[in-house]
mmCIF file of C-alpha atoms in Angstrom:
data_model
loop_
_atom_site.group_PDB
_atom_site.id
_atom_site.type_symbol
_atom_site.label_atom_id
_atom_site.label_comp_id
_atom_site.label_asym_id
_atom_site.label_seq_id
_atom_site.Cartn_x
_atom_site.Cartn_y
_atom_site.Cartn_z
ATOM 1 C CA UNK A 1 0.000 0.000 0.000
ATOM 2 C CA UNK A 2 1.030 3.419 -0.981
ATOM 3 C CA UNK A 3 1.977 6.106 1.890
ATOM 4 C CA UNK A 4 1.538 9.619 1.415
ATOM 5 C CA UNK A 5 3.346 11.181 -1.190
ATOM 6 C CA UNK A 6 4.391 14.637 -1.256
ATOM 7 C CA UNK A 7 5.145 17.082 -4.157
ATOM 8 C CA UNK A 8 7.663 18.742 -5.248
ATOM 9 C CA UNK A 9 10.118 17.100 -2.941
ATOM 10 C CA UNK A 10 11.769 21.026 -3.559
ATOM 11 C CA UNK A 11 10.898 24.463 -4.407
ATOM 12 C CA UNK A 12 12.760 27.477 -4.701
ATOM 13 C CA UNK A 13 11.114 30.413 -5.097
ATOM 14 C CA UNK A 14 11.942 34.183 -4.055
ATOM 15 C CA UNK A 15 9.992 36.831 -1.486
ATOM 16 C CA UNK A 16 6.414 37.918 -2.445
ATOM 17 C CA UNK A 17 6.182 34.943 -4.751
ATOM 18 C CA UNK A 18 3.281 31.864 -4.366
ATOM 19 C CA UNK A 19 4.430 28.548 -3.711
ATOM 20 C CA UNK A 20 1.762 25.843 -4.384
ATOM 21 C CA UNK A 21 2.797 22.192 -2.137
ATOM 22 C CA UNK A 22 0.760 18.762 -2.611
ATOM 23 C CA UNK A 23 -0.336 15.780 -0.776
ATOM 24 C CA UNK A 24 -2.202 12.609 -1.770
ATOM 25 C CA UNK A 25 -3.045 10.736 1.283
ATOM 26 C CA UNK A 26 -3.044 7.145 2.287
ATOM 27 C CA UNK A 27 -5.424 4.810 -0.121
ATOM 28 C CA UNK A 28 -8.879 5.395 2.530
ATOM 29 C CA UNK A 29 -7.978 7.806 4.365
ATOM 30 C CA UNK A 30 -10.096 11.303 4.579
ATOM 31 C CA UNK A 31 -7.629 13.766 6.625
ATOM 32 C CA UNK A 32 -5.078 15.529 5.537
ATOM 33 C CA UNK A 33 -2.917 17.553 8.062
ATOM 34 C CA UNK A 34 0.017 19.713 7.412
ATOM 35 C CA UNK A 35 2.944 21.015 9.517
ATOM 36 C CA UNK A 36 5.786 23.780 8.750
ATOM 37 C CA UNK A 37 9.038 21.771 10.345
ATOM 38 C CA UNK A 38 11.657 25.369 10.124
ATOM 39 C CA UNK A 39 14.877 25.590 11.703
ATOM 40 C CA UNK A 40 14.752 26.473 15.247
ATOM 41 C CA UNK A 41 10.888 26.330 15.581
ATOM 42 C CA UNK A 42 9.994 22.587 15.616
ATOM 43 C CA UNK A 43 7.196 21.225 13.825
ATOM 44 C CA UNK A 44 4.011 23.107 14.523
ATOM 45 C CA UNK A 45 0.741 22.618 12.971
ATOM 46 C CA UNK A 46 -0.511 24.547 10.324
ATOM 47 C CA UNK A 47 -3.834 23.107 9.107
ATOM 48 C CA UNK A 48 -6.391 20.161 9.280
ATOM 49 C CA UNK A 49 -9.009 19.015 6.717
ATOM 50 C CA UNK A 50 -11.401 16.808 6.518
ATOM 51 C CA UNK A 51 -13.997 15.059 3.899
ATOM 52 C CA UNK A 52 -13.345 18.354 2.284
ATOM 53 C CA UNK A 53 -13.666 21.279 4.754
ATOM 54 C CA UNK A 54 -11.184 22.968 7.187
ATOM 55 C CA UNK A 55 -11.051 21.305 10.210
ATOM 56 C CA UNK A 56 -8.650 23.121 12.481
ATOM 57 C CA UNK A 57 -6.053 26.237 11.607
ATOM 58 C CA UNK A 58 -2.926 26.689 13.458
ATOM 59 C CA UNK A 59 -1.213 29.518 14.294
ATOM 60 C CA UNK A 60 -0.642 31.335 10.992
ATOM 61 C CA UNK A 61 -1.440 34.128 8.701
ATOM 62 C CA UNK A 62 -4.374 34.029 6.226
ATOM 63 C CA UNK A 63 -1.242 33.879 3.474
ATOM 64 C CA UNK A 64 -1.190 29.910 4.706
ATOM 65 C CA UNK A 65 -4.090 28.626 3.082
ATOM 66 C CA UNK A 66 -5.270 25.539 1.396
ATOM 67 C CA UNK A 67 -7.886 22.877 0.240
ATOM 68 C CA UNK A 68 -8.573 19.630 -0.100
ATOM 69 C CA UNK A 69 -9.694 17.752 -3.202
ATOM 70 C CA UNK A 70 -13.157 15.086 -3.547
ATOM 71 C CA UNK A 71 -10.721 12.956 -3.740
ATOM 72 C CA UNK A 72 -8.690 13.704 -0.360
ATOM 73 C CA UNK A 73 -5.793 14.858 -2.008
ATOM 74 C CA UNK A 74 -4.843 18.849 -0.580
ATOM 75 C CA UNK A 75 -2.704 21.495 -1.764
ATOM 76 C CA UNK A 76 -1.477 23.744 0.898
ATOM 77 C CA UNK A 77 -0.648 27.702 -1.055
ATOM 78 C CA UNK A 78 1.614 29.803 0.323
ATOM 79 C CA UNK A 79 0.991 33.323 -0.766
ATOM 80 C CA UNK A 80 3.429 36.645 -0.682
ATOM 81 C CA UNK A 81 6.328 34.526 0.341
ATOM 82 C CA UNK A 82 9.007 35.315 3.073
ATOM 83 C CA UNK A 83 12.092 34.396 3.887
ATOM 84 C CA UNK A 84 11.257 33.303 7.219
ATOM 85 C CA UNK A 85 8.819 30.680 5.350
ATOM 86 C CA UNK A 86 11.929 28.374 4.582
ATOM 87 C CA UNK A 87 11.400 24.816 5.990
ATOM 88 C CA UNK A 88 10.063 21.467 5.119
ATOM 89 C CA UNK A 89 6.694 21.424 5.278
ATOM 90 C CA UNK A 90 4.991 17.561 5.916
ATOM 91 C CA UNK A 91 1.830 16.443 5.309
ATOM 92 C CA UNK A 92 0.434 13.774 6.954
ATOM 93 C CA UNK A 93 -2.863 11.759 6.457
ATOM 94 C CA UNK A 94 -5.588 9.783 8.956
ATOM 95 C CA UNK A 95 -8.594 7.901 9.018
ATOM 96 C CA UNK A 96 -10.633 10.887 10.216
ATOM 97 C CA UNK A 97 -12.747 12.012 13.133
ATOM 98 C CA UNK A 98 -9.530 13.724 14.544
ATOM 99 C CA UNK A 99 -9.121 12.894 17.760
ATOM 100 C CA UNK A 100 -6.707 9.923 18.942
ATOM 101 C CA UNK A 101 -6.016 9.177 15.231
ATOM 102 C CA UNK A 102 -2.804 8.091 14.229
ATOM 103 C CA UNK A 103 -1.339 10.665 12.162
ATOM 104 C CA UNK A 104 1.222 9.385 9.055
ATOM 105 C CA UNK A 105 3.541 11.442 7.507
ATOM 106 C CA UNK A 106 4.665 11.923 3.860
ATOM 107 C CA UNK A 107 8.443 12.659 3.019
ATOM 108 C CA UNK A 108 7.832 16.280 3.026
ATOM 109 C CA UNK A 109 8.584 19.353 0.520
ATOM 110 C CA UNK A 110 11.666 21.406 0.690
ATOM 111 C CA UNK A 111 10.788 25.262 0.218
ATOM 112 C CA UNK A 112 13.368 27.750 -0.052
ATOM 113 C CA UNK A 113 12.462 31.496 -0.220
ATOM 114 C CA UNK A 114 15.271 33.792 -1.363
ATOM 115 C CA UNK B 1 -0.743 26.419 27.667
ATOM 116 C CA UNK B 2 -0.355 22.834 26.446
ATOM 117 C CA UNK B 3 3.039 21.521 25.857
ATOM 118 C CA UNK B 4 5.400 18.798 24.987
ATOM 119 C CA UNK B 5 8.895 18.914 26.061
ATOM 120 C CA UNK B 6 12.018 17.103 25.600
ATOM 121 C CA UNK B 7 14.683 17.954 27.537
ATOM 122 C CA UNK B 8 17.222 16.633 25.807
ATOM 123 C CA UNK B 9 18.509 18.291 22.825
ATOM 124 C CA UNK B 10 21.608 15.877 21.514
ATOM 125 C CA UNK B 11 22.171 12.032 23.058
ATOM 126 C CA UNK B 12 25.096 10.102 22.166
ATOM 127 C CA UNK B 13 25.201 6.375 22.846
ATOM 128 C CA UNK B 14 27.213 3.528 22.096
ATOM 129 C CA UNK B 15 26.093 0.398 19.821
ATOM 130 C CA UNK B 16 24.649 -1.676 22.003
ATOM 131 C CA UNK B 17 23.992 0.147 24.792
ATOM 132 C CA UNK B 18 20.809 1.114 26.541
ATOM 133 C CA UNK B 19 18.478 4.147 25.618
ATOM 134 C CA UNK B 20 16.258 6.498 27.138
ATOM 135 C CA UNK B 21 14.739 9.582 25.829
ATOM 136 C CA UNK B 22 12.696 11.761 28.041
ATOM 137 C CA UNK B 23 9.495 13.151 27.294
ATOM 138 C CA UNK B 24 7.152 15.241 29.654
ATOM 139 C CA UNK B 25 3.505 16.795 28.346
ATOM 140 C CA UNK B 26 1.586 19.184 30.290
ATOM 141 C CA UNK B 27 -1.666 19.736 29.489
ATOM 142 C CA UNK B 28 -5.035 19.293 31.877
ATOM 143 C CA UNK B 29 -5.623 15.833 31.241
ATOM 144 C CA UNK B 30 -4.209 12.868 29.988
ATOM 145 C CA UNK B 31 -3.433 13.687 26.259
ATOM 146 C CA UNK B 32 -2.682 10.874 23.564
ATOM 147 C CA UNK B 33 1.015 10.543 23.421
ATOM 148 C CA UNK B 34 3.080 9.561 20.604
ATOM 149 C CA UNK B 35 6.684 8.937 19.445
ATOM 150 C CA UNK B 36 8.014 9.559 15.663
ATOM 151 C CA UNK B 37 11.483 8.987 14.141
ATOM 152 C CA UNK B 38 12.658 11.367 11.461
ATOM 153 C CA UNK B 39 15.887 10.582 9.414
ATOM 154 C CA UNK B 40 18.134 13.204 7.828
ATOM 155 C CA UNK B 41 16.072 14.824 4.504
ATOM 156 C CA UNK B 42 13.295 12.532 5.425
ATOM 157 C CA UNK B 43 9.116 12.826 6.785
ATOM 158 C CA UNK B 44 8.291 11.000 10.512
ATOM 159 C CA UNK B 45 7.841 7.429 10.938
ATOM 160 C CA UNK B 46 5.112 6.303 13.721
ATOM 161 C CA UNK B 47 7.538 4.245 16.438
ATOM 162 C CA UNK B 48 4.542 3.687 18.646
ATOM 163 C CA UNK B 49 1.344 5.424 20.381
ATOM 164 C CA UNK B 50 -0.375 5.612 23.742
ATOM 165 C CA UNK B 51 -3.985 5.902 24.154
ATOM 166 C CA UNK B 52 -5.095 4.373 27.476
ATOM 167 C CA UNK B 53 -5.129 1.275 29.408
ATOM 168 C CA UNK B 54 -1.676 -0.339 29.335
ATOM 169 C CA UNK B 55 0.929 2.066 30.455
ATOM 170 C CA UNK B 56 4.113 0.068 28.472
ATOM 171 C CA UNK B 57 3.408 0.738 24.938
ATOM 172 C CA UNK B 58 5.344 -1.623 22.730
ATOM 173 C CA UNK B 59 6.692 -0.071 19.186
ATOM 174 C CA UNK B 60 8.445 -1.042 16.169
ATOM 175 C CA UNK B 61 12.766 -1.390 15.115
ATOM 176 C CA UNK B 62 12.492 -2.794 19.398
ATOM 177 C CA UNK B 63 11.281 0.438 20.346
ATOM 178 C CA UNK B 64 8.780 0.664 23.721
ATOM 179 C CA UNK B 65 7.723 3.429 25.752
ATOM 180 C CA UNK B 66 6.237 3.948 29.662
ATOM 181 C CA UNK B 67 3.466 6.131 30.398
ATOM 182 C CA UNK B 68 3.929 7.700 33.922
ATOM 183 C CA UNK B 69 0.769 9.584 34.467
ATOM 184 C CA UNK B 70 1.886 10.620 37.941
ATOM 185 C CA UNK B 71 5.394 12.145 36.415
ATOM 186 C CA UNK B 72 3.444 13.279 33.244
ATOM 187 C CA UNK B 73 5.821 11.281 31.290
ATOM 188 C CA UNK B 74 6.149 9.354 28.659
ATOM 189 C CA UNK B 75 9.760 8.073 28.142
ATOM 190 C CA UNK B 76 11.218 6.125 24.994
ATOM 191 C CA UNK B 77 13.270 3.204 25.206
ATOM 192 C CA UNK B 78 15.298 0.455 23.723
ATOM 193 C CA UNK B 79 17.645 -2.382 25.272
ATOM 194 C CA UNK B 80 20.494 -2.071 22.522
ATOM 195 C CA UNK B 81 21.051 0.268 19.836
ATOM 196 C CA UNK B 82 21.931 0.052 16.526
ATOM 197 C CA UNK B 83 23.786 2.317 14.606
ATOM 198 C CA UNK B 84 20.918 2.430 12.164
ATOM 199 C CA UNK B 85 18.875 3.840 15.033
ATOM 200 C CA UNK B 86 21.115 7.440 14.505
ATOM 201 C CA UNK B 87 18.070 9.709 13.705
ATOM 202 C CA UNK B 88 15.688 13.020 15.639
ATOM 203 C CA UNK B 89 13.104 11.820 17.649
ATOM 204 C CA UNK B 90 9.790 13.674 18.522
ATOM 205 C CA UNK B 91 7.393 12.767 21.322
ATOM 206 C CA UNK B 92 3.958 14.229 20.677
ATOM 207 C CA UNK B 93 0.583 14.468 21.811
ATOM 208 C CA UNK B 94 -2.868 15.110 20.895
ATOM 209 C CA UNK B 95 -5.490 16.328 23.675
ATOM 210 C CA UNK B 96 -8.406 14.848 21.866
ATOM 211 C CA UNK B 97 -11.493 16.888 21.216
ATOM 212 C CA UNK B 98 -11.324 16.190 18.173
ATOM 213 C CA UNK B 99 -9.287 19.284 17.219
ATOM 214 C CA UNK B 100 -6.852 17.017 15.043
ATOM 215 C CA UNK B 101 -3.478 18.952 15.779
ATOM 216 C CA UNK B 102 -0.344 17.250 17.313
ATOM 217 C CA UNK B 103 2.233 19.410 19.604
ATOM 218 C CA UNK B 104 5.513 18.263 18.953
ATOM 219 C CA UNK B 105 8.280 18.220 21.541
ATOM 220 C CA UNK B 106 11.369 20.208 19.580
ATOM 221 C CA UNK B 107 13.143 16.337 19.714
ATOM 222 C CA UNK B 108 15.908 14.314 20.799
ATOM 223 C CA UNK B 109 18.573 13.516 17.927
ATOM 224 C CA UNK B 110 20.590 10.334 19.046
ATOM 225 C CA UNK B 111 24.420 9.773 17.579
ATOM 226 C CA UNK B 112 25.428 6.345 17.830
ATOM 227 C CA UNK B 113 29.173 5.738 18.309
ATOM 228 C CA UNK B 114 30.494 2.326 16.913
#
């Protein structure tokens, strides 16, 4: 069975510039999550969706936005880029319902913002 | 606020020795805990999960963790290590609610010295 794949595995892109990441989840599964892992800040959770909708929103500016596909898949967009928006950013993928679901992750995508 | 913390940054062992990594949540009740592995350029890998009733959780790669729910802990461990077992690792939890979000500790990384 396939995990969750990620893509690009990198992007490079320069300040005030969009950067569009994807996820397909796990064959079944209906959530898709997604972190921002950047130096010095740990992973912290960005956004949650679910059969479609947003779920839960982390921590970060209306620039971090995203949606998720009929058929589970998500792209997360990351508009007006910074610098400071450098990291690898992970999606993972669950069965749904949220709570005490195991969450797994995908290989994650590079971005670099110069 | 709720938190995950582990309070060691860098642990070197030798191959074949005993581990330990430390993890401590606070939050106001028992959250579900976690532990992930994350190799160099790579996404997490699920070692194990708590949810309730037995408090030693066993995990994959020989992996097990103890729930301490009067320490708030939730400690890693493995008998012998191998030096394939050189990676970060990230104890997490979830405090259910179905908010979907995991709070990472900022990890352990382990060196492994032949």
């Amino acid at each position: 069975e396939a995990g969750v794949t990620q893509s690009p595995t990198h992007l490079i892109k320069t300040r005030g510039q969009q950067a569009t990441l994807r996820c397909s989840p796990i064959s079944g599964h209906t959530s898709v999550y997604w972190y921002q892992q950047a130096l010095g800040l740990g992973l912290q959770f960005l956004l949650w969706y679910d059969e479609g909708e947003e779920r839960n929103r982390g921590n970060f500016p209306p620039r971090f936005s995203g949606r998720q596909f009929p058929n589970y898949s998500s792209e997360l967009n990351v508009n007006a880029l910074e610098l400071e928006d450098s990291a690898l950013y992970l999606c993972a993928s669950g069965s749904g319902g949220g709570a005490a679901e195991t969450q797994y992750f995908g290989p994650g995508t590079r971005l670099l913002v110069l | 606020a709720q938190s995950v913390t582990q309070p060691d940054i860098h642990i070197t062992v030798s191959e074949g020795a005993s581990l330990e990594l430390r993890c401590n949540y606070s939050y106001g009740a028992t959250p579900y805990l976690f532990w992930y592995v994350q190799s160099p350029g790579q996404g997490l890998q699920l070692l194990l999960k708590y949810f309730s009733g037995d408090t030693l959780v066993q995990g994959i790669k020989g992996f097990e963790a103890e729930f301490k729910r009067s320490q708030s802990s939730f400690n890693l461990r493995k008998p012998s290590v191998h030096w394939s077992d050189a990676a970060e690792y990230f104890c997490a939890a979830e405090k259910g609610g179905s908010q979907g979000n995991l709070i990472f500790g900022k990890g352990t990384k382990l060196s492994v010295k032949p």
